[in-house]
């Protein structure tokens, strides 16, 4: 019995030593049995896909120019020379030179380097007071250089004012020319975009006119050919008349941003004069949010990427 117990103790001790040796070898050689680390984890030949940015420059709290005239930018366009034209407080335009971060004092019609409009331009007043959008094109028929477009809602029942790159008025698309309703009555522009489609620049303008109640209407012009037409979108109702923003892709669709609500998508149809109007309703949607009532979900401006019609940029108030 004693021999059997001693033999058993020796067997246990031998097994324990074997277990300790195997465990030690496992620890030493564990990399040979472990799963390879995934790409982007920071080990091996693939750098970590992590970016940590610390900014103590307070750049996000600074304005785009140190100028007392620049208070509440409503819209901007960038010209080919890199200068920035800003629509401020919906009331006047100013031009910023990014090289000096200062206002170009020779721009516009005042000594301060502002464009506020004059009494007469192309036979019509060009003054602005409640403008929402700017556009720019360098492909306008019979005009050399870039043209800046201003969508004016308040003055003279609505109009589109066109300036050269120095801020001098060259043409006014009047309330009557914009059309809408019957006879010579036109509409007040709320939303506007200049979009290049198949190497030609197009102006799209939408808004409302009042005949007993506010109704939706739209104007479009092929700037390169000089042809235009009025789109009868009265039936589209709030989808257009409540939209302060619109955007067009590569000529297939137009999007209306009903402020703080839905984005409405329509197909576009082209006529023989190469101008476009909305045709068929596709769908409505809003930014992808967990709670649509959240402030960042209430869109204010929309913009289709000019290089990728599948990408839309959305801003909120």
Coordinates of C-alpha atoms in Angstrom, one line a residue:
X1 CA 0.0 0.0 0.0
X2 CA 2.9 2.3 0.9
X3 CA 4.6 1.6 -2.4
X4 CA 1.4 2.4 -4.3
X5 CA 1.0 5.7 -2.6
X6 CA 4.6 6.7 -3.2
X7 CA 4.2 5.7 -6.8
X8 CA 1.1 7.9 -7.1
X9 CA 2.8 10.9 -5.5
X10 CA 5.7 10.5 -8.0
X11 CA 3.3 10.4 -10.9
X12 CA 1.5 13.6 -9.7
X13 CA 4.7 15.5 -9.2
X14 CA 5.9 14.4 -12.7
X15 CA 2.7 15.5 -14.3
X16 CA 2.9 18.9 -12.5
X17 CA 6.4 19.4 -13.8
X18 CA 5.3 18.6 -17.3
X19 CA 2.3 21.0 -17.0
X20 CA 4.6 23.8 -15.8
X21 CA 7.0 23.2 -18.6
X22 CA 4.3 23.2 -21.3
X23 CA 2.7 26.3 -19.8
X24 CA 6.0 28.1 -19.9
X25 CA 6.7 27.1 -23.5
X26 CA 3.2 28.4 -24.4
X27 CA 3.9 31.8 -22.9
X28 CA 7.2 32.1 -24.6
X29 CA 5.9 31.1 -28.0
X30 CA 2.3 32.5 -27.8
X31 CA 2.8 34.7 -30.9
X32 CA 3.1 31.5 -33.0
X33 CA -0.5 30.6 -32.0
X34 CA -2.2 34.0 -31.7
X35 CA -4.4 35.5 -34.4
X36 CA -2.7 38.2 -36.5
X37 CA -3.7 41.8 -35.5
X38 CA -6.1 43.5 -37.9
X39 CA -5.0 46.2 -40.4
X40 CA -5.0 49.6 -38.9
X41 CA -4.4 48.5 -35.3
X42 CA -1.0 50.2 -35.3
X43 CA 1.1 47.1 -35.4
X44 CA 2.9 45.5 -38.3
X45 CA 3.4 47.3 -41.5
X46 CA 0.0 49.1 -41.5
X47 CA -0.2 52.4 -39.6
X48 CA -3.1 53.0 -37.2
X49 CA -6.2 54.6 -38.7
X50 CA -6.5 57.1 -35.9
X51 CA -6.2 60.9 -36.1
X52 CA -6.1 63.1 -33.0
X53 CA -6.2 66.8 -33.8
X54 CA -5.7 69.3 -31.0
X55 CA -6.3 73.0 -32.0
X56 CA -5.6 75.7 -29.5
X57 CA -5.6 78.5 -32.2
X58 CA -9.3 79.4 -31.6
X59 CA -9.6 79.4 -35.4
X60 CA -13.2 78.0 -35.2
X61 CA -14.3 81.1 -33.2
X62 CA -12.9 83.6 -35.7
X63 CA -14.7 85.3 -38.6
X64 CA -13.4 84.8 -42.2
X65 CA -12.1 88.4 -42.2
X66 CA -11.3 91.0 -39.7
X67 CA -13.7 93.6 -41.0
X68 CA -16.5 95.4 -39.2
X69 CA -18.7 95.3 -42.3
X70 CA -18.8 91.5 -42.2
X71 CA -21.4 90.7 -39.6
X72 CA -23.9 88.0 -40.7
X73 CA -22.9 86.2 -43.9
X74 CA -25.9 84.8 -45.7
X75 CA -24.1 83.3 -48.8
X76 CA -20.7 83.3 -50.5
X77 CA -19.3 82.6 -54.0
X78 CA -15.6 82.1 -54.8
X79 CA -14.3 83.7 -58.0
X80 CA -11.6 82.2 -60.3
X81 CA -8.9 84.4 -58.7
X82 CA -9.6 83.0 -55.3
X83 CA -11.4 86.1 -54.0
X84 CA -14.6 85.6 -52.0
X85 CA -17.8 87.5 -52.5
X86 CA -20.0 87.6 -49.5
X87 CA -23.7 88.5 -49.1
X88 CA -23.9 90.1 -45.7
X89 CA -27.1 90.6 -43.7
X90 CA -29.1 89.9 -46.9
X91 CA -28.4 93.6 -47.7
X92 CA -25.1 94.1 -49.4
X93 CA -22.1 92.4 -51.1
X94 CA -18.5 92.7 -50.3
X95 CA -15.4 91.1 -51.7
X96 CA -12.6 89.6 -49.6
X97 CA -9.0 89.2 -50.8
X98 CA -7.8 85.9 -49.1
X99 CA -4.2 86.9 -49.6
X100 CA -4.6 89.9 -47.3
X101 CA -7.7 88.8 -45.4
X102 CA -9.2 92.2 -46.1
X103 CA -12.1 93.9 -48.0
X104 CA -11.5 95.0 -51.6
X105 CA -12.4 98.7 -51.4
X106 CA -12.7 99.0 -55.2
X107 CA -15.6 96.5 -55.3
X108 CA -19.2 97.6 -55.7
X109 CA -20.8 101.0 -55.8
X110 CA -19.7 102.7 -52.6
X111 CA -16.5 104.0 -51.0
X112 CA -16.6 101.2 -48.5
X113 CA -16.2 98.5 -51.1
X114 CA -19.8 97.4 -51.0
X115 CA -22.5 96.7 -53.5
X116 CA -26.0 97.9 -52.4
X117 CA -27.4 98.7 -55.8
X118 CA -28.2 101.8 -57.7
X119 CA -31.3 103.5 -59.1
X120 CA -30.8 102.3 -62.6
X121 CA -29.1 99.3 -64.3
X122 CA -30.1 98.0 -67.7
X123 CA -33.2 100.2 -67.4
X124 CA -34.2 98.8 -63.9
X125 CA -33.2 99.5 -60.3
X126 CA -30.6 97.2 -58.9
X127 CA -30.9 97.9 -55.2
X128 CA -31.1 95.0 -52.8
X129 CA -32.5 94.6 -49.3
X130 CA -33.6 91.1 -48.7
X131 CA -31.4 88.7 -50.7
X132 CA -30.9 85.0 -49.9
X133 CA -28.5 83.6 -52.5
X134 CA -25.6 84.2 -54.7
X135 CA -24.4 82.4 -57.8
X136 CA -21.5 82.8 -60.3
X137 CA -20.9 81.8 -63.9
X138 CA -18.1 82.5 -66.4
X139 CA -20.2 81.1 -69.3
X140 CA -22.8 83.7 -69.9
X141 CA -23.7 84.6 -73.5
X142 CA -22.3 88.0 -74.8
X143 CA -20.6 88.6 -71.4
X144 CA -16.8 88.4 -70.9
X145 CA -15.6 87.3 -67.6
X146 CA -17.4 86.1 -64.5
X147 CA -20.9 87.1 -63.6
X148 CA -22.3 87.2 -60.0
X149 CA -26.0 86.6 -59.5
X150 CA -28.1 87.9 -56.6
X151 CA -31.5 86.6 -55.8
X152 CA -33.4 89.6 -54.4
X153 CA -36.7 88.8 -52.6
X154 CA -37.8 92.1 -51.1
X155 CA -37.0 95.0 -53.5
X156 CA -39.3 95.8 -56.4
X157 CA -41.4 92.6 -56.0
X158 CA -38.4 90.4 -56.6
X159 CA -35.6 90.2 -59.2
X160 CA -32.2 88.8 -60.1
X161 CA -29.3 91.2 -60.2
X162 CA -26.2 90.4 -62.3
X163 CA -22.8 91.9 -61.5
X164 CA -19.4 91.7 -63.0
X165 CA -16.4 90.6 -60.9
X166 CA -15.8 94.2 -59.9
X167 CA -19.3 94.5 -58.4
X168 CA -20.7 96.6 -61.2
X169 CA -24.3 95.9 -62.3
X170 CA -24.6 94.7 -65.9
X171 CA -28.2 93.4 -66.0
X172 CA -31.4 93.0 -64.0
X173 CA -33.9 90.1 -64.6
X174 CA -37.0 92.0 -63.5
X175 CA -40.0 90.8 -61.6
X176 CA -42.0 90.8 -64.8
X177 CA -39.4 88.8 -66.7
X178 CA -39.3 86.1 -64.0
X179 CA -43.0 85.5 -64.6
X180 CA -45.6 83.7 -62.6
X181 CA -49.4 84.0 -62.3
X182 CA -50.9 85.7 -65.3
X183 CA -50.1 88.7 -67.5
X184 CA -46.9 90.6 -66.5
X185 CA -46.8 89.5 -62.9
X186 CA -43.8 87.7 -61.6
X187 CA -42.6 86.0 -58.4
X188 CA -40.2 86.8 -55.6
X189 CA -37.0 84.6 -55.6
X190 CA -36.2 82.6 -52.5
X191 CA -33.9 79.9 -53.8
X192 CA -31.4 80.0 -56.6
X193 CA -28.5 78.0 -58.1
X194 CA -26.2 78.3 -61.1
X195 CA -25.3 74.8 -62.3
X196 CA -23.1 73.5 -65.2
X197 CA -24.8 70.8 -67.2
X198 CA -23.1 69.3 -70.2
X199 CA -20.6 72.3 -70.4
X200 CA -23.5 74.9 -70.4
X201 CA -24.4 77.0 -67.3
X202 CA -28.0 77.1 -66.2
X203 CA -29.7 79.5 -63.8
X204 CA -32.5 78.0 -61.6
X205 CA -34.7 80.3 -59.5
X206 CA -37.7 79.5 -57.4
X207 CA -40.0 81.4 -55.1
X208 CA -43.6 82.6 -54.6
X209 CA -46.1 85.1 -55.9
X210 CA -49.2 86.3 -54.3
X211 CA -52.7 86.1 -55.9
X212 CA -55.1 85.7 -53.1
X213 CA -52.6 83.4 -51.5
X214 CA -49.0 82.6 -52.0
X215 CA -48.3 80.3 -54.9
X216 CA -45.1 78.5 -56.1
X217 CA -43.3 79.5 -59.3
X218 CA -40.0 79.0 -61.0
X219 CA -37.7 80.5 -63.7
X220 CA -34.8 78.8 -65.5
X221 CA -32.3 80.2 -68.0
X222 CA -29.6 78.6 -70.1
X223 CA -27.0 81.3 -69.6
X224 CA -24.7 80.0 -72.3
X225 CA -27.4 80.0 -75.0
X226 CA -29.4 82.9 -73.7
X227 CA -32.7 81.0 -73.7
X228 CA -35.1 80.9 -70.8
X229 CA -38.6 79.8 -69.7
X230 CA -41.0 79.9 -66.8
X231 CA -41.7 76.6 -65.0
X232 CA -45.3 76.4 -63.9
X233 CA -44.8 74.6 -60.5
X234 CA -48.0 76.0 -58.8
X235 CA -49.2 72.4 -58.2
X236 CA -46.0 71.7 -56.3
X237 CA -47.2 74.0 -53.5
X238 CA -45.3 74.2 -50.3
X239 CA -42.5 72.0 -51.6
X240 CA -41.3 75.0 -53.6
X241 CA -42.8 78.1 -52.1
X242 CA -41.5 77.3 -48.6
X243 CA -38.0 76.3 -49.9
X244 CA -35.2 78.7 -49.4
X245 CA -32.7 76.4 -51.0
X246 CA -32.5 74.3 -54.2
X247 CA -29.8 72.3 -55.9
X248 CA -29.5 70.5 -59.2
X249 CA -27.4 67.4 -60.0
X250 CA -26.1 66.6 -63.5
X251 CA -29.4 67.5 -65.1
X252 CA -31.5 64.5 -64.0
X253 CA -32.9 65.8 -60.7
X254 CA -33.7 69.0 -58.8
X255 CA -33.9 69.1 -55.0
X256 CA -35.9 71.7 -53.0
X257 CA -35.0 72.3 -49.4
X258 CA -38.2 73.1 -47.5
X259 CA -36.7 75.0 -44.7
X260 CA -36.3 73.0 -41.4
X261 CA -38.5 70.2 -42.9
X262 CA -38.2 67.9 -45.9
X263 CA -36.0 67.8 -48.9
X264 CA -38.1 67.2 -52.1
X265 CA -36.6 65.4 -55.1
X266 CA -38.0 65.8 -58.7
X267 CA -36.9 64.7 -62.1
X268 CA -36.0 67.4 -64.6
X269 CA -37.2 67.6 -68.2
X270 CA -35.4 69.5 -71.0
X271 CA -37.0 71.2 -73.9
X272 CA -35.7 72.1 -77.4
X273 CA -34.2 75.3 -76.1
X274 CA -32.0 73.4 -73.7
X275 CA -33.7 74.7 -70.5
X276 CA -34.9 72.5 -67.6
X277 CA -38.0 72.4 -65.5
X278 CA -39.2 70.0 -62.7
X279 CA -41.5 67.2 -63.9
X280 CA -42.1 64.1 -61.7
X281 CA -42.0 63.9 -58.0
X282 CA -39.5 61.2 -56.8
X283 CA -39.6 61.3 -53.0
X284 CA -39.1 63.4 -49.9
X285 CA -36.7 62.8 -47.1
X286 CA -34.8 64.6 -44.3
X287 CA -31.3 64.3 -42.9
X288 CA -30.6 60.9 -41.4
X289 CA -31.2 61.6 -37.7
X290 CA -32.2 59.6 -34.7
X291 CA -34.6 62.4 -33.7
X292 CA -35.9 64.6 -36.6
X293 CA -36.8 67.3 -34.1
X294 CA -33.1 67.9 -33.2
X295 CA -31.8 71.2 -34.3
X296 CA -29.0 69.7 -36.5
X297 CA -31.7 67.8 -38.4
X298 CA -33.5 70.9 -39.5
X299 CA -31.8 71.7 -42.8
X300 CA -31.5 75.3 -44.0
X301 CA -29.3 75.1 -47.1
X302 CA -28.6 72.1 -49.4
X303 CA -25.9 71.7 -52.1
X304 CA -25.2 68.8 -54.5
X305 CA -21.5 68.2 -54.9
X306 CA -20.6 69.6 -58.4
X307 CA -18.3 66.6 -59.0
X308 CA -20.4 63.8 -57.5
X309 CA -24.2 63.9 -57.9
X310 CA -24.5 61.2 -55.2
X311 CA -23.2 63.6 -52.5
X312 CA -25.3 66.3 -50.9
X313 CA -24.1 68.9 -48.4
X314 CA -26.6 70.1 -45.8
X315 CA -26.3 73.0 -43.4
X316 CA -28.6 74.1 -40.5
X317 CA -29.3 77.4 -38.8

